[in-house]
JSON list of C-alpha atoms in Angstrom, two decimals:
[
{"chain": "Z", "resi": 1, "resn": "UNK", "atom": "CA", "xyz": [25.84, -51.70, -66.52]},
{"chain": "Z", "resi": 2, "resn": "UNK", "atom": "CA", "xyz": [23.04, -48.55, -65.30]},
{"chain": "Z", "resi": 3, "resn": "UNK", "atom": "CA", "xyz": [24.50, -45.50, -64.67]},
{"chain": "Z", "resi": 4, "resn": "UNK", "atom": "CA", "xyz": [23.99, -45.06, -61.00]},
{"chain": "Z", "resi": 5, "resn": "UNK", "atom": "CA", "xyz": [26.28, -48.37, -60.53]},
{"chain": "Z", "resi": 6, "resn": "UNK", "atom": "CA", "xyz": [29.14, -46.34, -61.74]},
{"chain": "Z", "resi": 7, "resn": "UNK", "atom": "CA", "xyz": [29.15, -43.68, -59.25]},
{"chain": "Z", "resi": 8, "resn": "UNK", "atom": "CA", "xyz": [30.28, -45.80, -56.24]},
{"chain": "Z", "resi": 9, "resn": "UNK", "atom": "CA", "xyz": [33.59, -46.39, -58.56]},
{"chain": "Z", "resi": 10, "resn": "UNK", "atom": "CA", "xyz": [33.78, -43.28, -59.36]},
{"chain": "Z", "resi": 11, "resn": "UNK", "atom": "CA", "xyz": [33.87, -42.09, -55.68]},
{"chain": "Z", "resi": 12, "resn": "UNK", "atom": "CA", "xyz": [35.65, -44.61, -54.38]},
{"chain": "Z", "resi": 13, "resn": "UNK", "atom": "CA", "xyz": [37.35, -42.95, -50.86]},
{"chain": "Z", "resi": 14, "resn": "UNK", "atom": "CA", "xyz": [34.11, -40.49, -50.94]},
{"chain": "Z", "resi": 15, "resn": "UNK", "atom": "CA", "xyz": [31.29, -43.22, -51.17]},
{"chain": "Z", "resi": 16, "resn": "UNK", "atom": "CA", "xyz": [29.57, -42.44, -48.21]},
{"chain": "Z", "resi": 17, "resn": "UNK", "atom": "CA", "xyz": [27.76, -45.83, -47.43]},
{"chain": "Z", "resi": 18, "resn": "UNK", "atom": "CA", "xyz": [31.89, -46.76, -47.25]},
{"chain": "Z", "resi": 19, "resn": "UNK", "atom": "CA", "xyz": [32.77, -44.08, -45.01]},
{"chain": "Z", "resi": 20, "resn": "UNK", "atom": "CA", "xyz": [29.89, -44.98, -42.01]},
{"chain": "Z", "resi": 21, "resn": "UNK", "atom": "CA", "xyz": [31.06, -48.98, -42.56]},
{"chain": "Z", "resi": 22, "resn": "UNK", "atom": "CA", "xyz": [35.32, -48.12, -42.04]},
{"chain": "Z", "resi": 23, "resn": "UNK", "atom": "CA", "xyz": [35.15, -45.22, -40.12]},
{"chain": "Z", "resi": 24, "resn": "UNK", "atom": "CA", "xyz": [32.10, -44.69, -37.84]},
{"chain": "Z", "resi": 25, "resn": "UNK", "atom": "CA", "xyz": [31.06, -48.34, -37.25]},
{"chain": "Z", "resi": 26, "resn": "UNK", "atom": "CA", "xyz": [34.34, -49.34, -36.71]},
{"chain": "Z", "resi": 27, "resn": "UNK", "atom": "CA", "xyz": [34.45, -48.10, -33.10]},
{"chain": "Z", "resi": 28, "resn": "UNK", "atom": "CA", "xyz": [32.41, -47.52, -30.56]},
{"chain": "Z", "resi": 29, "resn": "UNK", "atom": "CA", "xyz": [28.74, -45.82, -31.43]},
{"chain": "Z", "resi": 30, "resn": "UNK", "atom": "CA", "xyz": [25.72, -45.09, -30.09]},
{"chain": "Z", "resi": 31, "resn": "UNK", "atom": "CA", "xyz": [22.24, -45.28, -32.35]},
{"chain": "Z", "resi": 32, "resn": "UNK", "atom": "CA", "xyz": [20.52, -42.34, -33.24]},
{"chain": "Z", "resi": 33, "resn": "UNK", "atom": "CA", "xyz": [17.16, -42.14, -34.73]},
{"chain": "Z", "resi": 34, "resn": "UNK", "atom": "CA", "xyz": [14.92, -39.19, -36.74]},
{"chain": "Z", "resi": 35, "resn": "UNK", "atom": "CA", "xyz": [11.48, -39.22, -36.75]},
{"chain": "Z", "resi": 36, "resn": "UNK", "atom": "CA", "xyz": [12.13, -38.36, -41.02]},
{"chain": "Z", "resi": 37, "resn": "UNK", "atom": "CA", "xyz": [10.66, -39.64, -43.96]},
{"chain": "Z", "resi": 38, "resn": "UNK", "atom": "CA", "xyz": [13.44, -41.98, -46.08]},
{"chain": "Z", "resi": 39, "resn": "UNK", "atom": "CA", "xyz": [14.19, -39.40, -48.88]},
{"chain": "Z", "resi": 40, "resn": "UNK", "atom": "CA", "xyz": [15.93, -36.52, -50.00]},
{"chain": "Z", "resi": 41, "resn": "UNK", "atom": "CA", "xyz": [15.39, -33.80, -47.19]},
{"chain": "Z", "resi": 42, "resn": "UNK", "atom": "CA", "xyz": [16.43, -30.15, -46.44]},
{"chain": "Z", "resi": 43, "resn": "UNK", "atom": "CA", "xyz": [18.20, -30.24, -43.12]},
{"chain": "Z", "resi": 44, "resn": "UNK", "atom": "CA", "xyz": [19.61, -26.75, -41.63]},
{"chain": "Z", "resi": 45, "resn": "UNK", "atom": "CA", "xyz": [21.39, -26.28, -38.89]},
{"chain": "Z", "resi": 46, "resn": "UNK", "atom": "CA", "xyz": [19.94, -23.52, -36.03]},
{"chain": "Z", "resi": 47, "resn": "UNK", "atom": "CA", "xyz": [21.72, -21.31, -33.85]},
{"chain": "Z", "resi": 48, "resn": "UNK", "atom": "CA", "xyz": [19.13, -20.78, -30.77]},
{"chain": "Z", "resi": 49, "resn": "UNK", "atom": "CA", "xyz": [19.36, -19.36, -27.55]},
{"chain": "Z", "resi": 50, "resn": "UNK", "atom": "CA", "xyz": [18.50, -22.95, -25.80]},
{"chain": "Z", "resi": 51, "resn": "UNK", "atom": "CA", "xyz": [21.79, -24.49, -28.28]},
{"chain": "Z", "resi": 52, "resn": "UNK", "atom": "CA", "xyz": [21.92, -25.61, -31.44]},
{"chain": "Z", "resi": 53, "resn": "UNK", "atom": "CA", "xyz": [19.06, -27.53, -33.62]},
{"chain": "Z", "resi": 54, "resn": "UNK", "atom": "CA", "xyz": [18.92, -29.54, -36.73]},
{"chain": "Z", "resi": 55, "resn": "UNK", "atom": "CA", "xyz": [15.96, -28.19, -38.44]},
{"chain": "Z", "resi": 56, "resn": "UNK", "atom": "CA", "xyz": [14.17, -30.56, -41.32]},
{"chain": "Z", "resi": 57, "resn": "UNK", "atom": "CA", "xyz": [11.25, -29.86, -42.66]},
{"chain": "Z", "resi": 58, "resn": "UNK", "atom": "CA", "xyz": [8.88, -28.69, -40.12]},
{"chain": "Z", "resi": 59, "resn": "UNK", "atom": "CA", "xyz": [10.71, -30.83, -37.31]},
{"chain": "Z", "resi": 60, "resn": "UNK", "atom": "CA", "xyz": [13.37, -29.56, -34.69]},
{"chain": "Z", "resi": 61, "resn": "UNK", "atom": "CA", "xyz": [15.92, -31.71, -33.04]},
{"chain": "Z", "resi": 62, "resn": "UNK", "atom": "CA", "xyz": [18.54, -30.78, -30.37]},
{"chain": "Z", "resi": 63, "resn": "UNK", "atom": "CA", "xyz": [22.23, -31.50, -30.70]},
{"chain": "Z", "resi": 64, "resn": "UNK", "atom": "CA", "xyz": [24.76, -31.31, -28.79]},
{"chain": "Z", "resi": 65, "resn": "UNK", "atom": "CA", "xyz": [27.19, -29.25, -30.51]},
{"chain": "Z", "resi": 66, "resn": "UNK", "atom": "CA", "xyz": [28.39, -28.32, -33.80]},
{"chain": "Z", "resi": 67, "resn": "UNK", "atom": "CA", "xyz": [30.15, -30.82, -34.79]},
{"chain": "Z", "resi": 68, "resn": "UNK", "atom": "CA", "xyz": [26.95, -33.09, -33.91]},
{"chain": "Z", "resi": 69, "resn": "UNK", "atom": "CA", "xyz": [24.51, -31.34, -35.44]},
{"chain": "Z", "resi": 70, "resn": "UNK", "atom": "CA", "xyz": [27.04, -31.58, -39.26]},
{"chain": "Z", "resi": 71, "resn": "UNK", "atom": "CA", "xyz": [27.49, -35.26, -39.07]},
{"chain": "Z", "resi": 72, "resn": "UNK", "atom": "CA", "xyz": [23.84, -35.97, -38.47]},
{"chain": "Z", "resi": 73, "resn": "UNK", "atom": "CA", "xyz": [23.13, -32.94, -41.19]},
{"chain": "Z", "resi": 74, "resn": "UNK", "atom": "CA", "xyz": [24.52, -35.67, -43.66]},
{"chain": "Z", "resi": 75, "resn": "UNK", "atom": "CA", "xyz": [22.39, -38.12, -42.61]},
{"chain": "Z", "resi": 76, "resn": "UNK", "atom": "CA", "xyz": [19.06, -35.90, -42.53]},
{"chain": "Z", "resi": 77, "resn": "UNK", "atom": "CA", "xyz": [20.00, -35.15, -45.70]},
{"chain": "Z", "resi": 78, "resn": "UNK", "atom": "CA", "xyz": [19.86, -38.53, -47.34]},
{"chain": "Z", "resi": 79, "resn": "UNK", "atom": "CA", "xyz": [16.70, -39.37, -45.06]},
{"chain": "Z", "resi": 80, "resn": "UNK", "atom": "CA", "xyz": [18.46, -42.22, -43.27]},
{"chain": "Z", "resi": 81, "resn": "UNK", "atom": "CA", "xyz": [15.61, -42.19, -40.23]},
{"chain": "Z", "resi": 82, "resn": "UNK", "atom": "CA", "xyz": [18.40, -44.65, -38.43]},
{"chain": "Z", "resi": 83, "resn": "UNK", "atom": "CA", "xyz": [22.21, -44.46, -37.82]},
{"chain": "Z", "resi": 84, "resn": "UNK", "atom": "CA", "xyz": [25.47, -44.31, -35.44]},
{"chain": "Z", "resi": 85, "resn": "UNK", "atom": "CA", "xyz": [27.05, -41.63, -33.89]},
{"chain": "Z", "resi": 86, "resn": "UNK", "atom": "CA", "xyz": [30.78, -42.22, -32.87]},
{"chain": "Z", "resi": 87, "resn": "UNK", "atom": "CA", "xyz": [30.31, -42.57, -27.96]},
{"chain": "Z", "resi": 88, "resn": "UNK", "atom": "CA", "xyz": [33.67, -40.18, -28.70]},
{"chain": "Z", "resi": 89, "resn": "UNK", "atom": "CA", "xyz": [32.50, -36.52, -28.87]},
{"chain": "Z", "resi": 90, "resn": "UNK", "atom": "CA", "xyz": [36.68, -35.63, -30.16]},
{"chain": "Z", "resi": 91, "resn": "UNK", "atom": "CA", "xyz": [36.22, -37.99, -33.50]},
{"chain": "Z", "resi": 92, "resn": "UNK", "atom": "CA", "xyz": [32.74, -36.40, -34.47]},
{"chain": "Z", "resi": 93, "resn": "UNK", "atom": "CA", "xyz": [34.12, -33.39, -36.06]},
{"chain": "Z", "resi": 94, "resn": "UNK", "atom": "CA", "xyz": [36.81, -35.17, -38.17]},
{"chain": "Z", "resi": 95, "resn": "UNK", "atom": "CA", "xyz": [33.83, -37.49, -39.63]},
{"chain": "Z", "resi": 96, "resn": "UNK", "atom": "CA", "xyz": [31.19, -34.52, -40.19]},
{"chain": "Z", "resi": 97, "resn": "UNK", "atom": "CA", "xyz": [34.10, -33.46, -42.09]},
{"chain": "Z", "resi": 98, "resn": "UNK", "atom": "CA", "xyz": [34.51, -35.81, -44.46]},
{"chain": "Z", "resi": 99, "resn": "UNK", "atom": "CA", "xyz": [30.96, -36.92, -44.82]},
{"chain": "Z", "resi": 100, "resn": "UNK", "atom": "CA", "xyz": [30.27, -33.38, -46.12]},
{"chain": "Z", "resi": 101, "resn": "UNK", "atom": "CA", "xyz": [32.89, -33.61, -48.69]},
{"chain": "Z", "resi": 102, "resn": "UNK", "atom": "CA", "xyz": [31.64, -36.95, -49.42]},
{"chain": "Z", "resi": 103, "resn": "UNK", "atom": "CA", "xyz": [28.03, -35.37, -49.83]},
{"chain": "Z", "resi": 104, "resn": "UNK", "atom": "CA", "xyz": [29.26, -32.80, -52.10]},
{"chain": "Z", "resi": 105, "resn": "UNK", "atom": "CA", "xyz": [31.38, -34.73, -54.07]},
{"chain": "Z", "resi": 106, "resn": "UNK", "atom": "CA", "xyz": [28.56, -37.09, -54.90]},
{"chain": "Z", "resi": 107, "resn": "UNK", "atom": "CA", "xyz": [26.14, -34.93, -55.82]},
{"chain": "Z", "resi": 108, "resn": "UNK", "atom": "CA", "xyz": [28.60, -33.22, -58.14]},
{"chain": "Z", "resi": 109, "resn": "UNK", "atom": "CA", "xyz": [29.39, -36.88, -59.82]},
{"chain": "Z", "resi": 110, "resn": "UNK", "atom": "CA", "xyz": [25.54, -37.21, -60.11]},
{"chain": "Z", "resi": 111, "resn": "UNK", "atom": "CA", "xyz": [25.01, -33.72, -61.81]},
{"chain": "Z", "resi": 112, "resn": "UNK", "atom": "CA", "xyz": [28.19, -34.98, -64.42]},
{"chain": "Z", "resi": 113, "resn": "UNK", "atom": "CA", "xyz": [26.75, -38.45, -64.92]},
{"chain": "Z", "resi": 114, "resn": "UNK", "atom": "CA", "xyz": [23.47, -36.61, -65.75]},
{"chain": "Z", "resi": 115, "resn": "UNK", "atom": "CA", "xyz": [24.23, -34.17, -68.12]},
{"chain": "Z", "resi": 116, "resn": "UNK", "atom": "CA", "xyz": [22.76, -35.51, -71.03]},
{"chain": "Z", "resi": 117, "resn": "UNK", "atom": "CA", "xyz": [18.95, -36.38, -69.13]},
{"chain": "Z", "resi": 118, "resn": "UNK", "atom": "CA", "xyz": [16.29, -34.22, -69.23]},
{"chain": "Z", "resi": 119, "resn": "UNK", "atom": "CA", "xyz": [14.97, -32.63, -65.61]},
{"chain": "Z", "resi": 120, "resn": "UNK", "atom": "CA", "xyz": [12.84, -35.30, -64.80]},
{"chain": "Z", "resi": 121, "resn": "UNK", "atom": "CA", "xyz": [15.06, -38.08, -65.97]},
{"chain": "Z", "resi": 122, "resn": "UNK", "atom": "CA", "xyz": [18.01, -36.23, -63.86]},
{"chain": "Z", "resi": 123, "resn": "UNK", "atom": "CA", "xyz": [15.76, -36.37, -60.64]},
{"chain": "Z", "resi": 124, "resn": "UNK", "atom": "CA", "xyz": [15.05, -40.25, -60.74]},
{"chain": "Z", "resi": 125, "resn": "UNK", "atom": "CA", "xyz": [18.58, -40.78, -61.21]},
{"chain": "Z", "resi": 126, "resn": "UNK", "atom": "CA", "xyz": [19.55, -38.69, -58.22]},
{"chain": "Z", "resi": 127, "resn": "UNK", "atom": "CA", "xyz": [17.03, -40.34, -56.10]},
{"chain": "Z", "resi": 128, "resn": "UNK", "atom": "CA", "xyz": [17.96, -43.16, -57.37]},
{"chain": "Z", "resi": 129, "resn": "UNK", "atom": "CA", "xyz": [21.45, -42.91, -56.10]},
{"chain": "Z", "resi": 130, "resn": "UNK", "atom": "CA", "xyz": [20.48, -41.63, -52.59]},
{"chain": "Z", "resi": 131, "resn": "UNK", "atom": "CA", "xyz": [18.27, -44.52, -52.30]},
{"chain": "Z", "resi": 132, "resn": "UNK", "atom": "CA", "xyz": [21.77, -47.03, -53.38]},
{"chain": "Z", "resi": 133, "resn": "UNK", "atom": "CA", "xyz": [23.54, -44.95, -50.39]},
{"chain": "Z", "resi": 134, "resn": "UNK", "atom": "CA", "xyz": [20.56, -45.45, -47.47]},
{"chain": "Z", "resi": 135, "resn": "UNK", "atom": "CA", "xyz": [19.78, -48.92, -48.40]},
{"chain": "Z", "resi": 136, "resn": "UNK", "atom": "CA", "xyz": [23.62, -49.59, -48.13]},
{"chain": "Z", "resi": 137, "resn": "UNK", "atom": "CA", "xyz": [23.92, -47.08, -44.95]},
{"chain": "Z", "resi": 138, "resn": "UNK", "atom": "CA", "xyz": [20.63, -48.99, -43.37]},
{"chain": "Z", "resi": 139, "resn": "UNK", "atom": "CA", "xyz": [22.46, -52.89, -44.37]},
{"chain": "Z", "resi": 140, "resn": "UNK", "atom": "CA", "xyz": [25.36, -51.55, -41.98]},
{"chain": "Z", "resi": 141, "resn": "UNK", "atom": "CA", "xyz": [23.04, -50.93, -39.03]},
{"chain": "Z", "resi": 142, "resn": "UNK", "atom": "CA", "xyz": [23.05, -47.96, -36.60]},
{"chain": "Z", "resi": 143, "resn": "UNK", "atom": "CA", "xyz": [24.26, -50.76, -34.03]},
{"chain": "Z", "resi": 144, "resn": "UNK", "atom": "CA", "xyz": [23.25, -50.38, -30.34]},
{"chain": "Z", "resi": 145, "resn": "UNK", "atom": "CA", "xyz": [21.48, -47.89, -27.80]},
{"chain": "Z", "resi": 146, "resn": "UNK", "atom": "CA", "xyz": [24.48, -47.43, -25.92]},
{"chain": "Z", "resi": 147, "resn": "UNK", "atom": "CA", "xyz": [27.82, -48.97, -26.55]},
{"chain": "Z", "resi": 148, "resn": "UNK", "atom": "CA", "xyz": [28.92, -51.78, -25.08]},
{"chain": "Z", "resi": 149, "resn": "UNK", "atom": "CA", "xyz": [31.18, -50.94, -21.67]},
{"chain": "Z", "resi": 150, "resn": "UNK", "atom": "CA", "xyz": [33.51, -54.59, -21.68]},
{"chain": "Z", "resi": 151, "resn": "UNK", "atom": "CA", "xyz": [36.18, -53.29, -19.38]},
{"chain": "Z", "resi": 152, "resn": "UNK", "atom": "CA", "xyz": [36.84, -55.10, -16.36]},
{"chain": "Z", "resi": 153, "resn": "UNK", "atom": "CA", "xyz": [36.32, -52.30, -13.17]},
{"chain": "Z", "resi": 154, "resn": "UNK", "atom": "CA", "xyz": [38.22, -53.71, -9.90]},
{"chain": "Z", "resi": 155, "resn": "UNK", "atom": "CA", "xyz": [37.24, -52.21, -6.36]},
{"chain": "Z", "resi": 156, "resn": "UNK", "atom": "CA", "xyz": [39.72, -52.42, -3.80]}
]
């Protein structure tokens, strides 16, 4: 068995590939897409006077609020170019939450599995790993444009 294929068991709850399939893609979502390459990136978040920006690399991009700019943080992060966003603006915080603990808590299981490498051997693992958690994140699909609407509306 490699090493990397131990740290989805080792997560478990805080996988984060298992978080986007049970608790974003579950409801309704809209796609989202970042013009980013598909690896490890440094995303920040901005405070401007036109609103808040999710800065990576040399790229800007506009988000609604807070809580939208930390749950796609996650995703910049990983360099997943394509994902979902939940249509309900209330359930977005709750899920930026818990992908950032997820995000933490993997790259601390990383960093304990790796111990023993040298530098260079540590890196490939790590990218290794992040590469496991977009492939997975990139099987589940960022799903539709625009959610599907398939309520009945009556005029009287």
């Amino acid at each position: 068995m490699s090493r990397s294929a131990g740290v989805p068991i080792q997560l478990i709850d805080n996988w984060i590939p298992t978080i986007y399939r049970e608790k974003v893609r579950t409801q309704r979502t809209r796609s989202y897409a970042l013009e980013i390459p598909s690896r490890e990136n440094i995303a920040e978040i901005l405070y401007t006077l036109l609103g808040i920006e999710l800065k990576i690399g040399k790229s800007r991009f506009a988000c609604p609020d807070l809580a939208a700019a930390r749950y796609m943080r996650t995703f910049a992060r990983l360099g997943c170019p394509e994902f979902a966003i939940p249509y309900d603006i209330t359930k977005t915080s709750v899920i930026a939450d818990e992908l950032e603990t997820a995000w933490q808590r993997t790259l601390l299981v990383i960093e304990e599995d790796a111990t023993d490498l040298s530098m260079s051997a540590k890196a490939r693992y790590r990218n290794k790993v992040l590469k496991a958690i977009r492939d997975e994140i990139s099987e589940i699909g960022a799903g539709s444009a625009m959610p599907t609407f398939d309520r009945e509306t009556r005029r009287k």
